[in-house]
Short mmCIF file of C-alpha atoms (C1' of nucleotides) in Angstrom, two decimals:
data_model
loop_
_atom_site.label_atom_id
_atom_site.label_comp_id
_atom_site.label_asym_id
_atom_site.label_seq_id
_atom_site.Cartn_x
_atom_site.Cartn_y
_atom_site.Cartn_z
CA UNK A 672 -53.76 -21.47 -14.73
CA UNK A 673 -52.26 -18.61 -12.78
CA UNK A 674 -49.33 -18.50 -10.42
CA UNK A 675 -49.24 -20.07 -7.02
CA UNK A 676 -51.14 -18.16 -4.36
CA UNK A 677 -49.03 -16.42 -1.76
CA UNK A 678 -51.06 -18.20 0.89
CA UNK A 679 -50.48 -21.61 -0.66
CA UNK A 680 -47.71 -22.43 1.81
CA UNK A 681 -44.91 -20.94 3.86
CA UNK A 682 -42.53 -20.94 0.90
CA UNK A 683 -44.86 -18.86 -1.21
CA UNK A 684 -45.57 -16.49 1.66
CA UNK A 685 -41.93 -15.62 2.29
CA UNK A 686 -41.24 -15.09 -1.39
CA UNK A 687 -42.08 -11.43 -0.98
CA UNK A 688 -39.14 -9.46 0.49
CA UNK A 689 -41.38 -7.15 2.49
CA UNK A 690 -42.90 -10.09 4.28
CA UNK A 691 -39.48 -11.38 5.21
CA UNK A 692 -38.69 -7.92 6.57
CA UNK A 693 -41.80 -8.05 8.73
CA UNK A 694 -40.81 -11.44 10.10
CA UNK A 695 -37.30 -10.19 10.89
CA UNK A 696 -38.78 -7.26 12.76
CA UNK A 697 -41.36 -9.23 14.67
CA UNK A 698 -38.99 -11.98 15.73
CA UNK A 699 -37.14 -9.44 17.90
CA UNK A 700 -40.30 -8.35 19.67
CA UNK A 701 -44.01 -8.46 19.08
CA UNK A 702 -45.43 -5.23 17.70
CA UNK A 703 -48.72 -3.58 16.87
CA UNK A 704 -49.61 -2.62 13.33
CA UNK A 705 -48.96 1.01 14.10
CA UNK A 706 -45.56 0.27 15.53
CA UNK A 707 -44.75 -1.65 12.38
CA UNK A 708 -45.97 1.22 10.24
CA UNK A 709 -43.54 3.51 12.03
CA UNK A 710 -40.71 1.03 12.03
CA UNK A 711 -41.00 0.09 8.37
CA UNK A 712 -42.22 3.42 7.02
CA UNK A 713 -44.87 1.73 4.92
CA UNK A 714 -48.51 2.71 4.66
CA UNK A 715 -50.84 1.09 7.13
CA UNK A 716 -52.91 -0.92 4.64
CA UNK A 717 -49.74 -2.33 3.19
CA UNK A 718 -48.59 -3.52 6.56
CA UNK A 719 -51.99 -5.01 7.32
CA UNK A 720 -52.18 -6.78 4.00
CA UNK A 721 -48.77 -8.38 4.28
CA UNK A 722 -49.58 -9.39 7.84
CA UNK A 723 -52.78 -10.99 6.59
CA UNK A 724 -50.81 -13.24 4.26
CA UNK A 725 -48.40 -14.22 7.02
CA UNK A 726 -51.30 -14.86 9.35
CA UNK A 727 -53.04 -17.02 6.75
CA UNK A 728 -50.11 -19.42 6.57
CA UNK A 729 -49.65 -19.27 10.33
CA UNK A 730 -46.30 -17.50 10.47
CA UNK A 731 -47.75 -14.78 12.66
CA UNK A 732 -50.59 -14.72 15.14
CA UNK A 733 -52.36 -11.72 16.50
CA UNK A 734 -53.55 -10.69 19.91
CA UNK A 735 -55.95 -7.82 20.61
CA UNK A 736 -54.98 -5.15 23.08
CA UNK A 737 -57.44 -2.31 23.22
CA UNK A 738 -57.75 -0.89 19.74
CA UNK A 739 -54.41 -2.34 18.77
CA UNK A 740 -53.52 -5.74 17.48
CA UNK A 741 -50.23 -7.13 18.57
CA UNK A 742 -48.57 -9.45 16.08
CA UNK A 743 -46.03 -12.08 16.99
CA UNK A 744 -44.04 -14.60 14.97
CA UNK A 745 -44.55 -18.33 15.34
CA UNK A 746 -41.00 -19.33 14.41
CA UNK A 747 -41.75 -23.03 14.33
CA UNK A 748 -43.89 -22.40 11.26
CA UNK A 749 -40.69 -21.62 9.39
CA UNK A 750 -39.36 -25.04 10.14
CA UNK A 751 -40.50 -26.68 6.89
CA UNK A 752 -38.16 -24.28 5.13
CA UNK A 753 -35.30 -25.28 7.37
CA UNK A 754 -36.08 -28.93 6.78
CA UNK A 755 -36.22 -28.44 3.05
CA UNK A 756 -32.94 -26.58 2.91
CA UNK A 757 -31.29 -29.08 5.21
CA UNK A 758 -30.99 -31.70 2.48
CA UNK A 759 -28.72 -29.38 0.52
CA UNK A 760 -26.45 -28.32 3.35
CA UNK A 761 -24.08 -31.22 2.86
CA UNK A 762 -23.30 -30.02 -0.65
CA UNK A 763 -21.88 -26.68 0.24
CA UNK A 764 -18.99 -26.32 2.65
CA UNK A 765 -16.06 -27.65 0.69
CA UNK A 766 -16.83 -26.09 -2.63
CA UNK A 767 -17.15 -22.54 -1.45
CA UNK A 768 -16.23 -20.79 1.73
CA UNK A 769 -18.03 -18.03 3.58
CA UNK A 770 -16.16 -15.24 1.82
CA UNK A 771 -16.97 -16.54 -1.64
CA UNK A 772 -20.63 -16.81 -0.70
CA UNK A 773 -20.57 -13.24 0.52
CA UNK A 774 -18.92 -11.96 -2.63
CA UNK A 775 -21.37 -13.82 -4.82
CA UNK A 776 -24.21 -12.26 -2.88
CA UNK A 777 -22.86 -8.80 -3.57
CA UNK A 778 -22.45 -9.74 -7.24
CA UNK A 779 -26.02 -10.97 -7.42
CA UNK A 780 -27.37 -7.76 -5.92
CA UNK A 781 -25.57 -5.80 -8.62
CA UNK A 782 -27.02 -7.98 -11.36
CA UNK A 783 -30.49 -7.59 -9.95
CA UNK A 784 -30.23 -3.81 -9.94
CA UNK A 785 -29.04 -3.79 -13.54
CA UNK A 786 -31.95 -5.90 -14.58
CA UNK A 787 -34.50 -4.25 -12.34
CA UNK B 1296 -46.94 -1.99 -8.98
CA UNK B 1297 -47.19 -5.69 -9.65
CA UNK B 1298 -45.94 -8.65 -7.73
CA UNK B 1299 -42.31 -9.57 -7.25
CA UNK B 1300 -40.75 -11.30 -10.22
CA UNK B 1301 -39.92 -14.95 -9.77
CA UNK B 1302 -36.39 -14.14 -10.89
CA UNK B 1303 -36.01 -11.37 -8.34
CA UNK B 1304 -34.04 -13.62 -6.00
CA UNK B 1305 -33.65 -17.18 -4.79
CA UNK B 1306 -36.55 -16.86 -2.35
CA UNK B 1307 -38.96 -15.85 -5.09
CA UNK B 1308 -37.70 -18.57 -7.39
CA UNK B 1309 -38.31 -21.41 -4.95
CA UNK B 1310 -41.79 -20.15 -4.09
CA UNK B 1311 -43.21 -22.34 -6.82
CA UNK B 1312 -43.59 -25.97 -5.69
CA UNK B 1313 -42.72 -27.37 -9.11
CA UNK B 1314 -39.41 -25.60 -9.05
CA UNK B 1315 -38.61 -27.05 -5.66
CA UNK B 1316 -39.46 -30.47 -7.08
CA UNK B 1317 -37.00 -29.92 -9.92
CA UNK B 1318 -34.27 -28.96 -7.48
CA UNK B 1319 -34.94 -32.04 -5.37
CA UNK B 1320 -34.66 -34.21 -8.46
CA UNK B 1321 -31.54 -32.58 -9.83
CA UNK B 1322 -29.66 -32.60 -6.55
CA UNK B 1323 -29.56 -36.40 -6.71
CA UNK B 1324 -28.08 -36.40 -10.18
CA UNK B 1325 -27.81 -34.07 -13.10
CA UNK B 1326 -30.39 -34.69 -15.81
CA UNK B 1327 -31.31 -33.60 -19.29
CA UNK B 1328 -34.58 -31.84 -20.02
CA UNK B 1329 -35.98 -34.98 -21.55
CA UNK B 1330 -35.05 -37.08 -18.56
CA UNK B 1331 -36.81 -34.53 -16.36
CA UNK B 1332 -39.87 -34.61 -18.60
CA UNK B 1333 -40.05 -38.36 -18.09
CA UNK B 1334 -39.29 -38.24 -14.41
CA UNK B 1335 -41.78 -35.49 -13.58
CA UNK B 1336 -44.42 -36.30 -16.18
CA UNK B 1337 -44.77 -32.67 -17.15
CA UNK B 1338 -44.80 -31.24 -20.64
CA UNK B 1339 -41.45 -30.30 -22.07
CA UNK B 1340 -42.04 -26.53 -22.33
CA UNK B 1341 -43.11 -26.49 -18.70
CA UNK B 1342 -39.89 -28.14 -17.64
CA UNK B 1343 -37.84 -25.78 -19.78
CA UNK B 1344 -39.62 -22.72 -18.46
CA UNK B 1345 -39.19 -23.62 -14.82
CA UNK B 1346 -35.56 -24.46 -15.47
CA UNK B 1347 -35.14 -21.05 -17.08
CA UNK B 1348 -36.26 -19.35 -13.87
CA UNK B 1349 -33.91 -21.47 -11.78
CA UNK B 1350 -31.09 -20.77 -14.19
CA UNK B 1351 -31.78 -17.05 -14.07
CA UNK B 1352 -31.22 -16.91 -10.32
CA UNK B 1353 -28.27 -19.27 -10.59
CA UNK B 1354 -29.73 -22.29 -8.80
CA UNK B 1355 -29.07 -24.48 -11.81
CA UNK B 1356 -26.52 -24.36 -14.56
CA UNK B 1357 -26.63 -26.14 -17.87
CA UNK B 1358 -24.13 -28.02 -19.95
CA UNK B 1359 -24.59 -29.01 -23.56
CA UNK B 1360 -24.15 -32.62 -24.56
CA UNK B 1361 -25.06 -33.26 -28.16
CA UNK B 1362 -28.63 -32.17 -28.64
CA UNK B 1363 -29.30 -32.45 -24.95
CA UNK B 1364 -28.77 -29.97 -22.20
CA UNK B 1365 -27.75 -31.38 -18.89
CA UNK B 1366 -28.89 -29.39 -15.88
CA UNK B 1367 -27.23 -29.48 -12.51
CA UNK B 1368 -27.96 -27.80 -9.20
CA UNK B 1369 -25.59 -25.28 -7.65
CA UNK B 1370 -26.50 -26.00 -4.04
CA UNK B 1371 -24.47 -23.12 -2.64
CA UNK B 1372 -26.94 -20.76 -4.27
CA UNK B 1373 -29.52 -21.95 -1.76
CA UNK B 1374 -27.32 -20.82 1.06
CA UNK B 1375 -28.95 -17.39 1.52
CA UNK B 1376 -32.12 -19.25 2.43
CA UNK B 1377 -30.28 -21.32 4.99
CA UNK B 1378 -28.69 -18.19 6.40
CA UNK B 1379 -32.01 -16.42 6.60
CA UNK B 1380 -33.73 -19.29 8.32
CA UNK B 1381 -30.81 -19.75 10.68
CA UNK B 1382 -31.76 -16.73 12.78
CA UNK B 1383 -35.03 -18.40 13.72
CA UNK B 1384 -33.67 -21.81 14.59
CA UNK B 1385 -32.98 -20.89 18.18
CA UNK B 1386 -36.67 -20.20 18.74
CA UNK B 1387 -37.93 -23.65 17.99
CA UNK B 1388 -36.55 -26.69 19.75
CA UNK B 1389 -38.04 -26.38 23.20
CA UNK B 1390 -41.49 -25.27 22.25
CA UNK B 1391 -42.27 -28.05 19.84
CA UNK B 1392 -40.70 -31.39 19.13
CA UNK B 1393 -40.25 -33.24 15.88
CA UNK B 1394 -43.50 -35.15 16.16
CA UNK B 1395 -45.54 -32.02 16.70
CA UNK B 1396 -43.93 -30.43 13.69
CA UNK B 1397 -44.78 -33.47 11.62
CA UNK B 1398 -48.39 -33.51 12.75
CA UNK B 1399 -48.77 -29.83 12.05
CA UNK B 1400 -47.41 -30.42 8.57
CA UNK B 1401 -50.08 -33.03 7.93
CA UNK B 1402 -52.71 -30.68 9.31
CA UNK B 1403 -51.51 -27.88 7.07
CA UNK B 1404 -51.70 -30.09 3.99
CA UNK B 1405 -55.32 -30.88 4.80
CA UNK B 1406 -56.15 -27.20 5.23
CA UNK B 1407 -54.54 -26.38 1.95
CA UNK B 1408 -56.55 -28.99 0.08
CA UNK B 1409 -59.79 -27.77 1.65
CA UNK B 1410 -59.03 -24.24 0.64
CA UNK B 1411 -57.86 -25.18 -2.85
"C1'" DT C 542 -29.26 -32.17 -47.87
"C1'" DA C 543 -33.44 -33.89 -45.74
"C1'" DC C 544 -35.17 -35.50 -41.66
"C1'" DA C 545 -35.57 -36.47 -36.75
"C1'" DT C 546 -34.71 -35.30 -32.07
"C1'" DA C 547 -33.99 -32.09 -28.09
"C1'" DT C 548 -34.90 -27.92 -26.29
"C1'" DA C 549 -36.25 -23.06 -26.10
"C1'" DT C 550 -39.36 -19.45 -27.21
"C1'" DT C 551 -43.54 -17.06 -28.49
"C1'" DC C 552 -48.35 -16.26 -28.18
"C1'" DC C 553 -52.39 -16.79 -25.62
"C1'" DT C 554 -55.69 -16.88 -21.49
"C1'" DA C 555 -56.92 -16.72 -16.76
"C1'" DT C 556 -55.62 -15.28 -12.46
"C1'" DA C 557 -53.41 -13.51 -8.42
"C1'" DT C 558 -50.93 -10.42 -6.95
"C1'" DT C 559 -48.68 -5.43 -5.06
"C1'" DG C 560 -49.59 -0.98 -3.97
"C1'" DG C 561 -52.48 3.25 -3.63
"C1'" DA C 562 -56.75 5.47 -2.30
"C1'" DA C 563 -60.89 5.39 -0.14
"C1'" DT C 564 -63.81 3.34 3.00
"C1'" DA C 565 -65.51 0.25 6.61
"C1'" DT C 566 -65.18 -1.65 11.18
"C1'" DA C 567 -64.03 -1.81 15.90
"C1'" DT C 568 -62.82 0.14 20.04
"C1'" DG C 569 -61.54 3.69 23.35
"C1'" DT C 570 -62.61 8.38 25.18
"C1'" DA C 571 -64.70 12.96 26.25
"C1'" DT D 707 -73.59 9.92 22.07
"C1'" DA D 708 -70.10 12.03 19.20
"C1'" DC D 709 -65.55 11.77 18.03
"C1'" DA D 710 -60.87 9.96 17.54
"C1'" DT D 711 -57.79 6.20 16.91
"C1'" DA D 712 -56.31 1.58 15.19
"C1'" DT D 713 -56.84 -1.65 11.91
"C1'" DA D 714 -58.97 -4.20 8.12
"C1'" DT D 715 -61.21 -4.29 3.77
"C1'" DT D 716 -62.66 -2.97 -0.81
"C1'" DC D 717 -61.87 -1.07 -5.25
"C1'" DC D 718 -58.67 0.04 -8.65
"C1'" DA D 719 -54.64 -0.25 -11.99
"C1'" DA D 720 -50.60 -2.41 -13.64
"C1'" DT D 721 -48.09 -6.45 -14.11
"C1'" DA D 722 -46.15 -10.99 -13.93
"C1'" DT D 723 -47.06 -15.14 -13.77
"C1'" DA D 724 -48.32 -20.68 -14.88
"C1'" DG D 725 -49.74 -23.46 -18.21
"C1'" DG D 726 -51.22 -24.92 -22.99
"C1'" DA D 727 -50.44 -24.86 -27.91
"C1'" DA D 728 -47.80 -23.82 -31.61
"C1'" DT D 729 -43.54 -22.67 -33.43
"C1'" DA D 730 -38.59 -21.72 -33.72
"C1'" DT D 731 -33.87 -23.13 -33.09
"C1'" DA D 732 -30.12 -26.20 -32.76
"C1'" DT D 733 -27.92 -30.36 -33.45
"C1'" DG D 734 -27.31 -35.14 -34.77
"C1'" DT D 735 -28.02 -38.66 -38.46
"C1'" DA D 736 -29.16 -41.16 -42.79
#
DNA sequence: TACATATATTCCTATATTGGAATATATGTA
DNA sequence: TACATATATTCCAATATAGGAATATATGTA
């Protein structure tokens, strides 16, 4: 069997960093594909394809306006992630403070670059 | 270019449902591989391989005890997910209540089964 | 040491990407 | 109608799975 489809659920869909970037952009204001292409500096088919995945799992919806399609985030669709993560929240807090978390994040980014 | 590696970051690692299931199990209490094999009813190499991904991104650590290896969750490693999701929390709340979210979850599960 | 147990790793197959390029579709405009 | 613009889709290549089977490694025990 192969790996889980990106459209299997919200968790799979946001696994791709570019799709998280799209969500972060669209949460501020709804945008057309072309506006996203300019904002992200990606090729148009790439934007459309990532949007298609997000649309499939319901994270974004689309509205037609002339030739354009305006995409907007449905934030409530991200709620299962919040609910899932919630059960772990009680475990951090004492063990590690904000600064430590930040430093570990930096560390991790370095590791990832080394590994590629 | 190919798809993002599962070990690219925490978001990619938890994209796989089985790995989330392992985390949910291990957060309750640390367990050996064999205990997980029994608890999950998966084959041993499958458990070990999923644990290897989680270990790679730091979500679990392992401790040797005789022939066994005891795995435990490092919940603070899930914090980047909580921080990412946090920026969207303000957008739900009014628009949809708990019950709606629950019903939509059920709906979504049905859709997913239909689609395969 | 010989054997059993616990776990990790390797090899394999099928599949689903991600991204680029080219093309199709839809819609607005002269 | 002919053309331009906006977006989606198809085709392609490269790659990284997820899972099964077999095997390797490590450690405890008789």
